mmCIF file of N, CA, C and O in Angstrom:
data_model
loop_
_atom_site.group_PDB
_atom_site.id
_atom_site.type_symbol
_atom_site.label_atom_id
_atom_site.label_comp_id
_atom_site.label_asym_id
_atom_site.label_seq_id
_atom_site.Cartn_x
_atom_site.Cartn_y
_atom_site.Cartn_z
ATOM 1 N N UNK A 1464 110.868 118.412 115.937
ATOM 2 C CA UNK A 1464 110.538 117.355 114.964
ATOM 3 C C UNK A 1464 110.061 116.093 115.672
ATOM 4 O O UNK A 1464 110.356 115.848 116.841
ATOM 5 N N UNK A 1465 109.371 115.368 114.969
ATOM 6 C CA UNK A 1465 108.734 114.096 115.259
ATOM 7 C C UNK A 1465 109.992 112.831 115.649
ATOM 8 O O UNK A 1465 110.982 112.620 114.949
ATOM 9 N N UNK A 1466 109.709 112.232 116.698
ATOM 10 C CA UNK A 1466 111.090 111.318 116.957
ATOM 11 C C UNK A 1466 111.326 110.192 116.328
ATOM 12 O O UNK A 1466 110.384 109.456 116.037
ATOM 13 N N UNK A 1467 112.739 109.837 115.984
ATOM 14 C CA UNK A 1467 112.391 109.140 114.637
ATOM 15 C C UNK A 1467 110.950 107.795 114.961
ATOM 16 O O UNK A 1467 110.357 107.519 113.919
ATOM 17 N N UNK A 1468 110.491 107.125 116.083
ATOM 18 C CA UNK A 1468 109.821 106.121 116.009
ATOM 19 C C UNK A 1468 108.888 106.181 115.172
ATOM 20 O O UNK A 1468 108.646 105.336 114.310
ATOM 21 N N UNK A 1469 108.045 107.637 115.464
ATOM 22 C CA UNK A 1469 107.020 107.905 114.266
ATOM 23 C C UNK A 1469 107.325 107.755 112.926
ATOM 24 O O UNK A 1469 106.545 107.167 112.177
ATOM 25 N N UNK A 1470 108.701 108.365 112.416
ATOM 26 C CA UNK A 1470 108.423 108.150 111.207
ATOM 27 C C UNK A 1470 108.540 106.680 110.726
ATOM 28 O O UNK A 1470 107.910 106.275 109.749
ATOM 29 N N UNK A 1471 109.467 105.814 111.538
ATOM 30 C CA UNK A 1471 109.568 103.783 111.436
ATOM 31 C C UNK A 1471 108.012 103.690 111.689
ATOM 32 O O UNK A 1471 107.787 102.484 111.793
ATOM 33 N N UNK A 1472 107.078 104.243 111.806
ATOM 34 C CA UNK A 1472 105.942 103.677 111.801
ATOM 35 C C UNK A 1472 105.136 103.711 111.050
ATOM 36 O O UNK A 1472 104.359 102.777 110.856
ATOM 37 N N UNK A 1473 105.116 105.134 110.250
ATOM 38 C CA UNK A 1473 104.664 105.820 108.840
ATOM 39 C C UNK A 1473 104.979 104.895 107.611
ATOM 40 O O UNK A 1473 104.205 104.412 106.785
ATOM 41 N N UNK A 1474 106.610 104.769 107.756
ATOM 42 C CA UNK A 1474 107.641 103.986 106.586
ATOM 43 C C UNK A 1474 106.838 102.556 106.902
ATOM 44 O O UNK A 1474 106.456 101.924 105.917
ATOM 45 N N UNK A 1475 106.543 101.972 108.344
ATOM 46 C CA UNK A 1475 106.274 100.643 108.123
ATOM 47 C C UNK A 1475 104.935 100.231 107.438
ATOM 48 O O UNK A 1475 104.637 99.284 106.711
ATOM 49 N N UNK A 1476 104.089 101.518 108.046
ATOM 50 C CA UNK A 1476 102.528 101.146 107.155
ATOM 51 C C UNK A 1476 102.602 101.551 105.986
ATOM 52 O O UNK A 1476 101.498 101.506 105.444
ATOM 53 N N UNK A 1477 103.707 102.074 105.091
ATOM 54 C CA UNK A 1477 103.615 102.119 103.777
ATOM 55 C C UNK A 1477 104.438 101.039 103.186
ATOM 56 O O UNK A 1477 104.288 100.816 101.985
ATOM 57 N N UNK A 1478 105.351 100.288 103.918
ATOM 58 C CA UNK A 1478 105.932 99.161 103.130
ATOM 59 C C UNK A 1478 105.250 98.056 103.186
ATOM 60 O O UNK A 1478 105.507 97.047 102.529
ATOM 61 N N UNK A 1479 104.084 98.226 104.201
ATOM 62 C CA UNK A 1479 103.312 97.321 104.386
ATOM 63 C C UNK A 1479 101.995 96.853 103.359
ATOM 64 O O UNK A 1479 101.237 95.887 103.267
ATOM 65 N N UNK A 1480 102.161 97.815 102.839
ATOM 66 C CA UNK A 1480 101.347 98.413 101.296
ATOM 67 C C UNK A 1480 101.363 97.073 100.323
ATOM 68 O O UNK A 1480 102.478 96.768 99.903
ATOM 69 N N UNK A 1481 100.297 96.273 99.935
ATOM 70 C CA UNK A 1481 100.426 95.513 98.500
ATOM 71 C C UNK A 1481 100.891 96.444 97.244
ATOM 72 O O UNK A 1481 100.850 95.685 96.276
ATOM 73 N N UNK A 1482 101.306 97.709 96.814
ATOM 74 C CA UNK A 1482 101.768 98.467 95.756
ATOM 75 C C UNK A 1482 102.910 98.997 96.148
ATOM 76 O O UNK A 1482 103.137 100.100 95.650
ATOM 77 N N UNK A 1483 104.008 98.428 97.148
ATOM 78 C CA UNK A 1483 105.107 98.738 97.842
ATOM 79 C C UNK A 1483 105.704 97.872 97.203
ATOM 80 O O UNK A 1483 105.105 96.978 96.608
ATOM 81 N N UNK A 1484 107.419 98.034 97.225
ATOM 82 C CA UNK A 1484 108.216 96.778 97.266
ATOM 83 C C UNK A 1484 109.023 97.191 98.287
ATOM 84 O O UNK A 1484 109.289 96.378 99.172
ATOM 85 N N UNK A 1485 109.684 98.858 98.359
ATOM 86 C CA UNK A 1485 110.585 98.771 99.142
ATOM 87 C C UNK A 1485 110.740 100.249 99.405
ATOM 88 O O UNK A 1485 110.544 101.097 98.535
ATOM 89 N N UNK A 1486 111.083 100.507 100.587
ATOM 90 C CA UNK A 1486 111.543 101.731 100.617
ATOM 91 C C UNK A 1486 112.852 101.975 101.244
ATOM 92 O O UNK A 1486 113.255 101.318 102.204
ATOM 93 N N UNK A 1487 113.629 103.104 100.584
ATOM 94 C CA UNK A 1487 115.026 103.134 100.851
ATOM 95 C C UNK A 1487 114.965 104.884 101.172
ATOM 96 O O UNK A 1487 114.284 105.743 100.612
ATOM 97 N N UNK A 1488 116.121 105.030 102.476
ATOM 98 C CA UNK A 1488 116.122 106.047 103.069
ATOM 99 C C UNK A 1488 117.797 107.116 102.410
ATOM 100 O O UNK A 1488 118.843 106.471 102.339
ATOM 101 N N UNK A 1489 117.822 108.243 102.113
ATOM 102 C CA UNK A 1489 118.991 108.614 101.467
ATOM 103 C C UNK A 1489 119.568 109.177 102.507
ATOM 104 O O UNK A 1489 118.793 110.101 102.753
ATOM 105 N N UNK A 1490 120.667 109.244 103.503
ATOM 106 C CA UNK A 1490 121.438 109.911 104.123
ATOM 107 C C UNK A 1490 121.908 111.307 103.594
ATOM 108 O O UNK A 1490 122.291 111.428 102.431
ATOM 109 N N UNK A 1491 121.881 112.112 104.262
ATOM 110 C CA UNK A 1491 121.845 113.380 103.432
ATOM 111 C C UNK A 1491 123.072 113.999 104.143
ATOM 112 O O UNK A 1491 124.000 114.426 103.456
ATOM 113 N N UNK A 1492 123.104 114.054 105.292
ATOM 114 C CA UNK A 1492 124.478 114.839 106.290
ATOM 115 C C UNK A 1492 124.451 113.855 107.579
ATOM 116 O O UNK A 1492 123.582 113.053 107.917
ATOM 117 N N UNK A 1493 125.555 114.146 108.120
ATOM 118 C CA UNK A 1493 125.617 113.512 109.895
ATOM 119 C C UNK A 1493 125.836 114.266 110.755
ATOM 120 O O UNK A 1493 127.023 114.446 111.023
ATOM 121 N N UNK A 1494 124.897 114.942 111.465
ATOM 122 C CA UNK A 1494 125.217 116.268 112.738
ATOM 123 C C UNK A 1494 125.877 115.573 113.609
ATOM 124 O O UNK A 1494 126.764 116.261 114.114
ATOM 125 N N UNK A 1495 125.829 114.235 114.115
ATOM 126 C CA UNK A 1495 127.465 113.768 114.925
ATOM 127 C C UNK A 1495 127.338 112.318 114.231
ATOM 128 O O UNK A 1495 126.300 111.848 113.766
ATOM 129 N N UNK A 1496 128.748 111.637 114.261
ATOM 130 C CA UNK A 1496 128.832 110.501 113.784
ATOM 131 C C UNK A 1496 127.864 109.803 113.871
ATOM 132 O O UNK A 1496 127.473 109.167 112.892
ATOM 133 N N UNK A 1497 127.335 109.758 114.879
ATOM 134 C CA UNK A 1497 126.020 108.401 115.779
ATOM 135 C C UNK A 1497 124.985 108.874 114.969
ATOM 136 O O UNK A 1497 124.219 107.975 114.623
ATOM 137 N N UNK A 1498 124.735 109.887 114.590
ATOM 138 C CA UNK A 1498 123.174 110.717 114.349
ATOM 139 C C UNK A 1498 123.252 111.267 112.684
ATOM 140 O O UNK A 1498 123.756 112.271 112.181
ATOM 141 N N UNK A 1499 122.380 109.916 112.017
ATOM 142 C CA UNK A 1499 122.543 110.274 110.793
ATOM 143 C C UNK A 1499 121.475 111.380 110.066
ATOM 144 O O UNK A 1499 120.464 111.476 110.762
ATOM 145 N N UNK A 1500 121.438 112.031 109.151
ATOM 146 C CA UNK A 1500 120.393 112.582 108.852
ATOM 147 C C UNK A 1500 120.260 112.737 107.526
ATOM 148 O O UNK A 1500 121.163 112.833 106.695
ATOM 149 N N UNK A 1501 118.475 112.769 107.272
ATOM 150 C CA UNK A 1501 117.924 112.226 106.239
ATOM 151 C C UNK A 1501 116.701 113.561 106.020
ATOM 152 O O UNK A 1501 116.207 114.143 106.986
ATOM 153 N N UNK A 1502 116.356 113.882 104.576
ATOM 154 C CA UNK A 1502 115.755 114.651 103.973
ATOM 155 C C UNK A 1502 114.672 113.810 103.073
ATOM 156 O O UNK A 1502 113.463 114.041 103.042
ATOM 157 N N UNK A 1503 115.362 112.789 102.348
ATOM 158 C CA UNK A 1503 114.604 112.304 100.993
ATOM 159 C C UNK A 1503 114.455 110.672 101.392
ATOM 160 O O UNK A 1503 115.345 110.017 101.933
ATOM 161 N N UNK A 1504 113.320 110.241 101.060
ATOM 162 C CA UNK A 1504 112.798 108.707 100.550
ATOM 163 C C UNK A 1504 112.548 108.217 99.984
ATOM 164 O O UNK A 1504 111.660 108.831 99.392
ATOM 165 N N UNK A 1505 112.694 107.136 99.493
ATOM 166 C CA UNK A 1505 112.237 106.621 97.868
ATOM 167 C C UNK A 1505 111.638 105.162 98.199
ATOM 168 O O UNK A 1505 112.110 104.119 98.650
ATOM 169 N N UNK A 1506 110.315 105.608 97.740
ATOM 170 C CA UNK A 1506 109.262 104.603 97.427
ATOM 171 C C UNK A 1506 109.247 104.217 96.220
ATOM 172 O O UNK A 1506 109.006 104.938 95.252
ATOM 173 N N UNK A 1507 109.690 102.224 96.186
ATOM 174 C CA UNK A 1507 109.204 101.333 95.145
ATOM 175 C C UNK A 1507 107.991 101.336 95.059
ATOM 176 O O UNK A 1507 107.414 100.935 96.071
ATOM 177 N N UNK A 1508 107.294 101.677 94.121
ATOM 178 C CA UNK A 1508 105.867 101.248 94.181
ATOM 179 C C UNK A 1508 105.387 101.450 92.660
ATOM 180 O O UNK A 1508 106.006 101.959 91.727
ATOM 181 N N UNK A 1509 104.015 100.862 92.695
ATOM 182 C CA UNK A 1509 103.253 101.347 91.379
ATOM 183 C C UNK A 1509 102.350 102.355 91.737
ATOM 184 O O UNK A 1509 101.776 102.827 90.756
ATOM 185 N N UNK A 1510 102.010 102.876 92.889
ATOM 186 C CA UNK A 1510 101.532 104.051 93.225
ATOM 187 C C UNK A 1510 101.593 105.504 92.413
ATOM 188 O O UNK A 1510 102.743 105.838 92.128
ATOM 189 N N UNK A 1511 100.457 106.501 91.957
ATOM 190 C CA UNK A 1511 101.548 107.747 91.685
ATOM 191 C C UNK A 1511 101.817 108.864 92.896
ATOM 192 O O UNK A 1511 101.089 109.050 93.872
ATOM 193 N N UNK A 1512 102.921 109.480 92.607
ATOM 194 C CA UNK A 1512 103.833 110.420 93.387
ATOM 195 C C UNK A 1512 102.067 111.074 94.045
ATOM 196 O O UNK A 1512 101.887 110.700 95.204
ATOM 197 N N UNK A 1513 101.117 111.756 93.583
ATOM 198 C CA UNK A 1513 99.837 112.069 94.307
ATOM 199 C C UNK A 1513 99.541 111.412 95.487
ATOM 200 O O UNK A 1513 99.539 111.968 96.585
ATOM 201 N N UNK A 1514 99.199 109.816 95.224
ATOM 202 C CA UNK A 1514 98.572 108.701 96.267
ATOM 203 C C UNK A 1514 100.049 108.402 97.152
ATOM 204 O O UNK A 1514 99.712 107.916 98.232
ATOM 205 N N UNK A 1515 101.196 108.496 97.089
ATOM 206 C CA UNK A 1515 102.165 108.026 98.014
ATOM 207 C C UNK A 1515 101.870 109.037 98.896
ATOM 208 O O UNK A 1515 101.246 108.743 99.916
ATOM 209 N N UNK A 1516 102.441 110.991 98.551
ATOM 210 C CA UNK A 1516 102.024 111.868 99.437
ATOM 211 C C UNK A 1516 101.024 111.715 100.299
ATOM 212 O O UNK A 1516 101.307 112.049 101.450
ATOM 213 N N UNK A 1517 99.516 111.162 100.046
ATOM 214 C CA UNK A 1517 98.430 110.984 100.676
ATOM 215 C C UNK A 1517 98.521 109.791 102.146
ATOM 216 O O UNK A 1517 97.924 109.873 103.219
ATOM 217 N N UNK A 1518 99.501 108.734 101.663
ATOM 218 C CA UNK A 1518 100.143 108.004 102.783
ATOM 219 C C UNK A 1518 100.307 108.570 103.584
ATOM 220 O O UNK A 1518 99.461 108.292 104.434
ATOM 221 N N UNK A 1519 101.102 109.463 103.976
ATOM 222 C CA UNK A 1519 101.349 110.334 105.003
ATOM 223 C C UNK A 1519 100.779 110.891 105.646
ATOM 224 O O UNK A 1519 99.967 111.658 105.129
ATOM 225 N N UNK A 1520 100.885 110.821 107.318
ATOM 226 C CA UNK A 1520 99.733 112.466 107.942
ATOM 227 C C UNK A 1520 100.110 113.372 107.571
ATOM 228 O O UNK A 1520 101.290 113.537 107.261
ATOM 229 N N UNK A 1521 99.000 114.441 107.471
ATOM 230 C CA UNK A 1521 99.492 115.997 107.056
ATOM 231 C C UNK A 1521 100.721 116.476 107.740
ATOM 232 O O UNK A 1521 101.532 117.178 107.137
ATOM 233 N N UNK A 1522 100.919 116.053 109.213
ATOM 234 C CA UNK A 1522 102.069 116.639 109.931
ATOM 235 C C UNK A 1522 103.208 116.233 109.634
ATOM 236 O O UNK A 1522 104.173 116.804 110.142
ATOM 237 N N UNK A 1523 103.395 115.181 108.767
ATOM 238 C CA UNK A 1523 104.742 114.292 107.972
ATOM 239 C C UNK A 1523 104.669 114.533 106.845
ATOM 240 O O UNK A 1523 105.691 114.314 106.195
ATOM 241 N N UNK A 1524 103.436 115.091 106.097
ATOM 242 C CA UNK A 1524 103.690 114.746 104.612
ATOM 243 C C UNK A 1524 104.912 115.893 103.674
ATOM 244 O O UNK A 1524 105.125 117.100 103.560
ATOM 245 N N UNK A 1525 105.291 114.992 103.321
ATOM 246 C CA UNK A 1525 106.785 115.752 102.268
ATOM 247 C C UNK A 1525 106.535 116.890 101.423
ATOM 248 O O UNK A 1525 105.500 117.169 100.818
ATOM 249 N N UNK A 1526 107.577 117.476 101.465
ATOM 250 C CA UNK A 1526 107.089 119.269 101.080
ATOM 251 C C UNK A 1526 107.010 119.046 99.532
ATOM 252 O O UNK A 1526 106.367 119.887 98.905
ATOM 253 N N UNK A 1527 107.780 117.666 98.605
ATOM 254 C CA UNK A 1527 107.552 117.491 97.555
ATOM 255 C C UNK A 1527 107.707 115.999 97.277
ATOM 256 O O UNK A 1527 108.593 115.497 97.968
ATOM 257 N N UNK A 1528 106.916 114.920 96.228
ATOM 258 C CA UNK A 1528 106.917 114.296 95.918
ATOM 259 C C UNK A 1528 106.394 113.760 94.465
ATOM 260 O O UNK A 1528 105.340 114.056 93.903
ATOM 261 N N UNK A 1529 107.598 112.748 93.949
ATOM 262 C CA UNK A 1529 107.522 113.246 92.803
ATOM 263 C C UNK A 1529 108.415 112.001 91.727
ATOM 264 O O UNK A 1529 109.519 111.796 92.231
ATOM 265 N N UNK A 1530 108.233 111.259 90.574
ATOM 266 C CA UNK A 1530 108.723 110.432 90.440
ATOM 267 C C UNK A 1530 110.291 110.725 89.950
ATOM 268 O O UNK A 1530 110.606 111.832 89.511
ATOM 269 N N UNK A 1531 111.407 109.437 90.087
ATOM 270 C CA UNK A 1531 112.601 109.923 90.256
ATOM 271 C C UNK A 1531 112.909 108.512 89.480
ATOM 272 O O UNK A 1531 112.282 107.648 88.868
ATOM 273 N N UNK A 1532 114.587 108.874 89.973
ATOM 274 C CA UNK A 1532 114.972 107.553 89.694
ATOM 275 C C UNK A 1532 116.264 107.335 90.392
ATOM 276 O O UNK A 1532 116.352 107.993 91.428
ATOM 277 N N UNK A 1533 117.320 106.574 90.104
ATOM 278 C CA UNK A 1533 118.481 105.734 91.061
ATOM 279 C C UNK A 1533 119.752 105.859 90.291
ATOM 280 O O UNK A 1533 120.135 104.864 89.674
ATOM 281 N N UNK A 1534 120.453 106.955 90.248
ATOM 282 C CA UNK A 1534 121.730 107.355 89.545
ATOM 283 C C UNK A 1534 122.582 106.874 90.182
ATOM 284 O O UNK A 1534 122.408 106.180 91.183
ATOM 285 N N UNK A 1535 123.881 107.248 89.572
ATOM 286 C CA UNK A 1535 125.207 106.318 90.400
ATOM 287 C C UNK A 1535 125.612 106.912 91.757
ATOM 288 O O UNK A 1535 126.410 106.430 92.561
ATOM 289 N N UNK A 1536 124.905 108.054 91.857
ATOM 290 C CA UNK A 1536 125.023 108.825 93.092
ATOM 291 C C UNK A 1536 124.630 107.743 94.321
ATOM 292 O O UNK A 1536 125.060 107.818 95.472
ATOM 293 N N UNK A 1537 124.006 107.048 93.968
ATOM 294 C CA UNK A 1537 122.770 106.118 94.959
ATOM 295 C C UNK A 1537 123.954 104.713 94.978
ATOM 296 O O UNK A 1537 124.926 104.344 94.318
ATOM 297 N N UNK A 1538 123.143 104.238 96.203
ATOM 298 C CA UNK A 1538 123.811 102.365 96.409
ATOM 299 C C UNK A 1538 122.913 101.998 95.165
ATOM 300 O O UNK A 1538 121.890 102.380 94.597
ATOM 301 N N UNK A 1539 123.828 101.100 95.080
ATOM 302 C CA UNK A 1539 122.970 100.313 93.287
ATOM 303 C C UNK A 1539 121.652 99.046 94.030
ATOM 304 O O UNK A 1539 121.580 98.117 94.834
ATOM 305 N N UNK A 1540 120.978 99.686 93.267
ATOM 306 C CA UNK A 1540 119.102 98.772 93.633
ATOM 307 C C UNK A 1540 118.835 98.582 92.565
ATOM 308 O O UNK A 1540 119.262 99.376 91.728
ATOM 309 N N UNK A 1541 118.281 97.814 92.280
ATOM 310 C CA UNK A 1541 117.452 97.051 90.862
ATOM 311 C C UNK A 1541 115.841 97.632 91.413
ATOM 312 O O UNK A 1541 115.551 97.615 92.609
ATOM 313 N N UNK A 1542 115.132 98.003 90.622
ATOM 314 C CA UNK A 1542 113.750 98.191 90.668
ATOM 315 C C UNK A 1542 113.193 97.009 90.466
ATOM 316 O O UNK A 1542 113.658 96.148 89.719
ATOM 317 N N UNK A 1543 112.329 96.927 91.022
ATOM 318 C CA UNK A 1543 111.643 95.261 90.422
ATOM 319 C C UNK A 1543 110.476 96.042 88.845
ATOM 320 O O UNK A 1543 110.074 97.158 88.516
ATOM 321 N N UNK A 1544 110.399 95.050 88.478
ATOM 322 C CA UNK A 1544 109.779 95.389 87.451
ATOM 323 C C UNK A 1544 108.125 95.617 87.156
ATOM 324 O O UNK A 1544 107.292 94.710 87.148
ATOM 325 N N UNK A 1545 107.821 97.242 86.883
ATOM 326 C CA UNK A 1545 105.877 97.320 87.171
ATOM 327 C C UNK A 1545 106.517 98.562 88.209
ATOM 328 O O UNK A 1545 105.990 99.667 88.082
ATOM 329 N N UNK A 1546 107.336 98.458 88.958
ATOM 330 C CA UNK A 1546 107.505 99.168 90.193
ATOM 331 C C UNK A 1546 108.445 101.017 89.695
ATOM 332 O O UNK A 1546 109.467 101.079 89.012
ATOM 333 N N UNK A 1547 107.806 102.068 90.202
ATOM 334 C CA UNK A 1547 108.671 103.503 89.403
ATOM 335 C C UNK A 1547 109.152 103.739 91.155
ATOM 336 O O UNK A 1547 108.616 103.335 92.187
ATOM 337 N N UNK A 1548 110.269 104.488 90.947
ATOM 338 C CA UNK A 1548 111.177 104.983 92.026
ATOM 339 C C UNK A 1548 109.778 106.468 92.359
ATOM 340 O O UNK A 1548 109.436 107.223 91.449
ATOM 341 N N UNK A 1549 109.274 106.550 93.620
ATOM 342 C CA UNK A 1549 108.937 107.698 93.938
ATOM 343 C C UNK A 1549 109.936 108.741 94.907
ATOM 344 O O UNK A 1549 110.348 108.201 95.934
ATOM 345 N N UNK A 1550 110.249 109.794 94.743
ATOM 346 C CA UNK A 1550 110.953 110.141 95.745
ATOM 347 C C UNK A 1550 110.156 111.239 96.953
ATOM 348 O O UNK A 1550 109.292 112.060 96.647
ATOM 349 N N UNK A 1551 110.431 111.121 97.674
ATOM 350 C CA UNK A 1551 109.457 111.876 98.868
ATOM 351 C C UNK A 1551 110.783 112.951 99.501
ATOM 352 O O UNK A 1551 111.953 112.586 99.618
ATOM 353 N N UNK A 1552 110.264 114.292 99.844
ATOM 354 C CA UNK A 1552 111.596 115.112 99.648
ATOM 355 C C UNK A 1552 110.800 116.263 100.928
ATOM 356 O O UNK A 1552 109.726 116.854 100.816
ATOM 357 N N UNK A 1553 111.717 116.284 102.028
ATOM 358 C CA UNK A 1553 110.832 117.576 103.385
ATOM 359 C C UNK A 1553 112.270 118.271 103.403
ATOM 360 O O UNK A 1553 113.408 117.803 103.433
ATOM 361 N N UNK A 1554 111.589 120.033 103.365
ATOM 362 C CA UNK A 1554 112.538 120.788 103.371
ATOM 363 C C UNK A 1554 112.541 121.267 104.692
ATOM 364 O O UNK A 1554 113.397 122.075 105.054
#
């Protein structure tokens, strides 16, 4: 897999986006305490789930993406308003 710098660089030119507000990373498991690990992302944006995927290089882009939203499962975020939760999801 790609080390994480690449993907802080991917995430940064898409938060860097005027149709961004924010992107938040979901912890999914921890293979050792220090080393967290992550599957899914969620892009604030007014973008649709189509044009976010396209952000991505082909060699990163998410096996599904797709609009979502922020259940109690999640840290509590306010959406800003105009802005839909995208979620970006690599299996």
């Amino acid at each position: 897999p790609p080390p994480p710098r690449v993907f802080y660089e991917v995430f940064r030119s898409i938060l860097d986006r005027h149709d961004v507000d924010d992107i938040r990373i979901q912890i999914t498991a921890f293979d050792a305490p220090e080393w967290p690990f992550s599957d899914t992302a969620y892009v604030m944006t007014t973008a649709a789930p189509d044009e976010v995927s396209s952000w991505f290089p082909a060699e990163l882009r998410p096996d599904r993406v797709s609009k979502a939203s922020l259940d109690e499962s999640h840290e509590p975020y306010d959406v800003a308003d105009g802005f839909d939760v995208v979620e970006c999801w690599w299996d």
